[in-house]
């Protein structure tokens, strides 16, 4: 039996040390959700293991298999889908507003959740990929993605100039989703592109988030950027 085979009667969580998995880590820590962690080892190409592909057909992390629900369990891939699923299942309305009771805040949570999924995550990921390539680097690609990442963070910085948290005065899955990538700034990644001087409200938000016990724990799992 593969170590990736979901265990019965528990929430199975699949991941590795990536920004997209960090989002799920944060929610698990914030709400102390019981789970069993399965590391997907990219160096062994475990993301292509047939057992893993049964519930993560796009061969990406994070993914979950929730075997605490009957009759056959529920599998979910994509980080935003996982945040929404767990928040709705456990009725974490403090993190993800219920449409029936607060439709405006519910919509705001969705806006920034998908702002991250459609823009911030993919563009930052592309910038990181080109930055990691050996010399000679593709300077045209780096400039293109750097400018787009800066544009996206200018949107966020403006939002945070009037809001304590992304969607207003309350911490939510909108913050969690964006923190998955932004926490890496506190470990030295992308700081030549997203600076404290240019994005003061983003860093004010980051520093505030970094005081939360759950975020402190998650930050300990992110390796500092090597100089």
GROMACS .gro file of C-alpha atoms in nm:
model
  227
    1UNK     CA    1   0.000   0.000   0.000
    2UNK     CA    2   0.132   0.344  -0.096
    3UNK     CA    3   0.193   0.594   0.185
    4UNK     CA    4  -0.029   0.822  -0.024
    5UNK     CA    5  -0.330   0.595   0.024
    6UNK     CA    6  -0.591   0.787   0.226
    7UNK     CA    7  -0.649   0.658   0.577
    8UNK     CA    8  -1.004   0.579   0.685
    9UNK     CA    9  -1.210   0.794   0.924
   10UNK     CA   10  -0.974   1.095   0.917
   11UNK     CA   11  -0.907   1.409   0.717
   12UNK     CA   12  -0.612   1.328   0.490
   13UNK     CA   13  -0.406   1.630   0.386
   14UNK     CA   14  -0.153   1.614   0.102
   15UNK     CA   15   0.118   1.872   0.053
   16UNK     CA   16   0.479   1.982   0.060
   17UNK     CA   17   0.667   2.304   0.122
   18UNK     CA   18   0.497   2.534  -0.129
   19UNK     CA   19   0.300   2.860  -0.102
   20UNK     CA   20  -0.022   2.691  -0.210
   21UNK     CA   21   0.011   2.434   0.066
   22UNK     CA   22   0.093   2.708   0.318
   23UNK     CA   23  -0.263   2.837   0.275
   24UNK     CA   24  -0.406   2.507   0.392
   25UNK     CA   25  -0.151   2.484   0.673
   26UNK     CA   26  -0.265   2.821   0.803
   27UNK     CA   27  -0.631   2.720   0.816
   28UNK     CA   28  -0.550   2.388   0.983
   29UNK     CA   29  -0.347   2.571   1.248
   30UNK     CA   30  -0.596   2.854   1.297
   31UNK     CA   31  -0.878   2.614   1.372
   32UNK     CA   32  -0.684   2.315   1.511
   33UNK     CA   33  -0.848   2.083   1.259
   34UNK     CA   34  -0.749   1.719   1.325
   35UNK     CA   35  -0.584   1.563   1.021
   36UNK     CA   36  -0.325   1.320   0.893
   37UNK     CA   37  -0.050   1.474   0.681
   38UNK     CA   38   0.091   1.296   0.376
   39UNK     CA   39   0.403   1.452   0.227
   40UNK     CA   40   0.412   1.439  -0.153
   41UNK     CA   41   0.780   1.409  -0.247
   42UNK     CA   42   0.845   1.590  -0.573
   43UNK     CA   43   1.201   1.456  -0.591
   44UNK     CA   44   1.047   1.110  -0.632
   45UNK     CA   45   0.776   1.234  -0.871
   46UNK     CA   46   0.510   1.124  -0.623
   47UNK     CA   47   0.272   1.383  -0.767
   48UNK     CA   48   0.237   1.140  -1.059
   49UNK     CA   49   0.173   0.836  -0.839
   50UNK     CA   50  -0.149   0.666  -0.958
   51UNK     CA   51  -0.274   0.662  -0.599
   52UNK     CA   52  -0.236   1.040  -0.574
   53UNK     CA   53  -0.389   1.101  -0.917
   54UNK     CA   54  -0.708   0.931  -0.806
   55UNK     CA   55  -0.801   1.240  -0.605
   56UNK     CA   56  -0.568   1.505  -0.752
   57UNK     CA   57  -0.596   1.452  -1.129
   58UNK     CA   58  -0.401   1.771  -1.206
   59UNK     CA   59  -0.103   1.622  -1.015
   60UNK     CA   60  -0.078   1.931  -0.793
   61UNK     CA   61  -0.077   1.999  -0.422
   62UNK     CA   62  -0.253   2.068  -0.196
   63UNK     CA   63  -0.526   1.809  -0.194
   64UNK     CA   64  -0.742   1.653   0.075
   65UNK     CA   65  -0.943   1.336   0.118
   66UNK     CA   66  -1.200   1.379   0.391
   67UNK     CA   67  -1.290   1.034   0.517
   68UNK     CA   68  -1.477   1.171   0.817
   69UNK     CA   69  -1.788   1.206   0.602
   70UNK     CA   70  -2.012   0.926   0.482
   71UNK     CA   71  -2.054   0.718   0.285
   72UNK     CA   72  -1.745   0.728   0.063
   73UNK     CA   73  -1.551   1.035   0.172
   74UNK     CA   74  -1.493   1.355  -0.024
   75UNK     CA   75  -1.177   1.454  -0.211
   76UNK     CA   76  -1.090   1.815  -0.296
   77UNK     CA   77  -0.799   1.960  -0.490
   78UNK     CA   78  -0.703   2.329  -0.547
   79UNK     CA   79  -0.617   2.543  -0.246
   80UNK     CA   80  -0.911   2.785  -0.269
   81UNK     CA   81  -1.156   2.497  -0.300
   82UNK     CA   82  -1.004   2.338   0.010
   83UNK     CA   83  -1.028   2.663   0.211
   84UNK     CA   84  -1.392   2.701   0.111
   85UNK     CA   85  -1.478   2.336   0.171
   86UNK     CA   86  -1.330   2.322   0.520
   87UNK     CA   87  -1.474   2.661   0.617
   88UNK     CA   88  -1.821   2.563   0.503
   89UNK     CA   89  -1.804   2.214   0.650
   90UNK     CA   90  -1.703   2.343   0.994
   91UNK     CA   91  -1.915   2.659   0.967
   92UNK     CA   92  -1.620   2.892   1.016
   93UNK     CA   93  -1.835   3.196   0.945
   94UNK     CA   94  -1.578   3.416   1.117
   95UNK     CA   95  -1.340   3.331   0.832
   96UNK     CA   96  -1.583   3.287   0.544
   97UNK     CA   97  -1.907   3.480   0.568
   98UNK     CA   98  -2.235   3.300   0.506
   99UNK     CA   99  -2.411   3.436   0.199
  100UNK     CA  100  -2.750   3.414   0.370
  101UNK     CA  101  -2.649   3.626   0.670
  102UNK     CA  102  -2.390   3.862   0.515
  103UNK     CA  103  -2.396   3.849   0.135
  104UNK     CA  104  -2.179   4.161   0.091
  105UNK     CA  105  -1.895   4.025   0.306
  106UNK     CA  106  -1.933   3.681   0.148
  107UNK     CA  107  -1.884   3.841  -0.194
  108UNK     CA  108  -1.580   4.036  -0.070
  109UNK     CA  109  -1.420   3.715   0.057
  110UNK     CA  110  -1.476   3.553  -0.281
  111UNK     CA  111  -1.337   3.855  -0.469
  112UNK     CA  112  -1.002   3.850  -0.296
  113UNK     CA  113  -0.982   3.472  -0.280
  114UNK     CA  114  -1.001   3.461  -0.658
  115UNK     CA  115  -0.788   3.773  -0.699
  116UNK     CA  116  -0.518   3.562  -0.540
  117UNK     CA  117  -0.595   3.247  -0.735
  118UNK     CA  118  -0.619   3.413  -1.077
  119UNK     CA  119  -0.345   3.673  -1.045
  120UNK     CA  120  -0.118   3.696  -0.742
  121UNK     CA  121  -0.040   3.325  -0.719
  122UNK     CA  122   0.024   3.247  -1.086
  123UNK     CA  123   0.218   3.566  -1.157
  124UNK     CA  124   0.437   3.536  -0.847
  125UNK     CA  125   0.496   3.172  -0.933
  126UNK     CA  126   0.612   3.262  -1.283
  127UNK     CA  127   0.842   3.532  -1.149
  128UNK     CA  128   0.991   3.284  -0.904
  129UNK     CA  129   1.047   3.027  -1.178
  130UNK     CA  130   1.242   3.267  -1.399
  131UNK     CA  131   1.441   3.401  -1.104
  132UNK     CA  132   1.553   3.047  -1.016
  133UNK     CA  133   1.684   2.967  -1.364
  134UNK     CA  134   2.061   2.957  -1.415
  135UNK     CA  135   2.246   3.239  -1.589
  136UNK     CA  136   2.202   3.383  -1.840
  137UNK     CA  137   1.857   3.467  -1.706
  138UNK     CA  138   1.564   3.569  -1.923
  139UNK     CA  139   1.560   3.934  -1.823
  140UNK     CA  140   1.263   4.013  -2.046
  141UNK     CA  141   1.049   3.752  -1.872
  142UNK     CA  142   1.168   3.861  -1.526
  143UNK     CA  143   1.082   4.223  -1.602
  144UNK     CA  144   0.741   4.127  -1.740
  145UNK     CA  145   0.640   3.917  -1.438
  146UNK     CA  146   0.801   4.152  -1.187
  147UNK     CA  147   0.596   4.444  -1.320
  148UNK     CA  148   0.276   4.240  -1.310
  149UNK     CA  149   0.341   4.120  -0.955
  150UNK     CA  150   0.406   4.480  -0.850
  151UNK     CA  151   0.084   4.592  -1.017
  152UNK     CA  152  -0.114   4.326  -0.828
  153UNK     CA  153   0.044   4.420  -0.497
  154UNK     CA  154  -0.033   4.786  -0.563
  155UNK     CA  155  -0.398   4.682  -0.580
  156UNK     CA  156  -0.359   4.500  -0.248
  157UNK     CA  157  -0.163   4.785  -0.092
  158UNK     CA  158  -0.438   5.030  -0.181
  159UNK     CA  159  -0.701   4.798  -0.033
  160UNK     CA  160  -0.498   4.767   0.286
  161UNK     CA  161  -0.457   5.145   0.312
  162UNK     CA  162  -0.816   5.157   0.442
  163UNK     CA  163  -0.870   4.802   0.571
  164UNK     CA  164  -0.701   4.631   0.864
  165UNK     CA  165  -0.741   4.299   0.686
  166UNK     CA  166  -0.796   4.229   0.319
  167UNK     CA  167  -1.177   4.215   0.322
  168UNK     CA  168  -1.232   4.466   0.602
  169UNK     CA  169  -1.177   4.469   0.976
  170UNK     CA  170  -1.191   4.093   1.023
  171UNK     CA  171  -0.931   3.830   0.933
  172UNK     CA  172  -1.065   3.583   0.678
  173UNK     CA  173  -0.984   3.322   0.416
  174UNK     CA  174  -0.911   3.614   0.183
  175UNK     CA  175  -0.611   3.691   0.405
  176UNK     CA  176  -0.516   3.326   0.440
  177UNK     CA  177  -0.511   3.279   0.065
  178UNK     CA  178  -0.292   3.583   0.005
  179UNK     CA  179  -0.065   3.506   0.301
  180UNK     CA  180   0.023   3.173   0.143
  181UNK     CA  181   0.250   3.362  -0.095
  182UNK     CA  182   0.313   3.686   0.092
  183UNK     CA  183   0.459   3.520   0.402
  184UNK     CA  184   0.759   3.433   0.187
  185UNK     CA  185   0.851   3.804   0.182
  186UNK     CA  186   0.922   3.774   0.555
  187UNK     CA  187   1.171   3.498   0.474
  188UNK     CA  188   1.358   3.705   0.217
  189UNK     CA  189   1.188   3.596  -0.105
  190UNK     CA  190   1.089   3.853  -0.371
  191UNK     CA  191   1.201   4.142  -0.146
  192UNK     CA  192   1.390   4.304  -0.434
  193UNK     CA  193   1.055   4.331  -0.612
  194UNK     CA  194   0.803   4.387  -0.331
  195UNK     CA  195   0.976   4.627  -0.090
  196UNK     CA  196   0.862   4.773   0.242
  197UNK     CA  197   0.919   5.122   0.106
  198UNK     CA  198   0.695   5.076  -0.197
  199UNK     CA  199   0.428   4.862  -0.030
  200UNK     CA  200   0.398   4.988   0.330
  201UNK     CA  201   0.040   4.869   0.380
  202UNK     CA  202   0.118   4.519   0.258
  203UNK     CA  203   0.401   4.493   0.511
  204UNK     CA  204   0.191   4.644   0.788
  205UNK     CA  205  -0.063   4.365   0.718
  206UNK     CA  206   0.212   4.103   0.705
  207UNK     CA  207   0.361   4.216   1.034
  208UNK     CA  208   0.017   4.205   1.195
  209UNK     CA  209  -0.050   3.856   1.059
  210UNK     CA  210   0.290   3.736   1.180
  211UNK     CA  211   0.179   3.793   1.540
  212UNK     CA  212  -0.094   3.531   1.512
  213UNK     CA  213   0.001   3.198   1.681
  214UNK     CA  214  -0.101   2.997   1.375
  215UNK     CA  215   0.110   3.212   1.144
  216UNK     CA  216   0.408   3.190   1.379
  217UNK     CA  217   0.390   2.810   1.354
  218UNK     CA  218   0.359   2.812   0.978
  219UNK     CA  219   0.644   3.061   0.934
  220UNK     CA  220   0.870   2.816   1.116
  221UNK     CA  221   0.815   2.565   0.832
  222UNK     CA  222   0.927   2.808   0.558
  223UNK     CA  223   1.298   2.798   0.492
  224UNK     CA  224   1.468   3.140   0.466
  225UNK     CA  225   1.591   3.238   0.121
  226UNK     CA  226   1.959   3.157   0.080
  227UNK     CA  227   2.171   3.457  -0.010
   0.00000   0.00000   0.00000
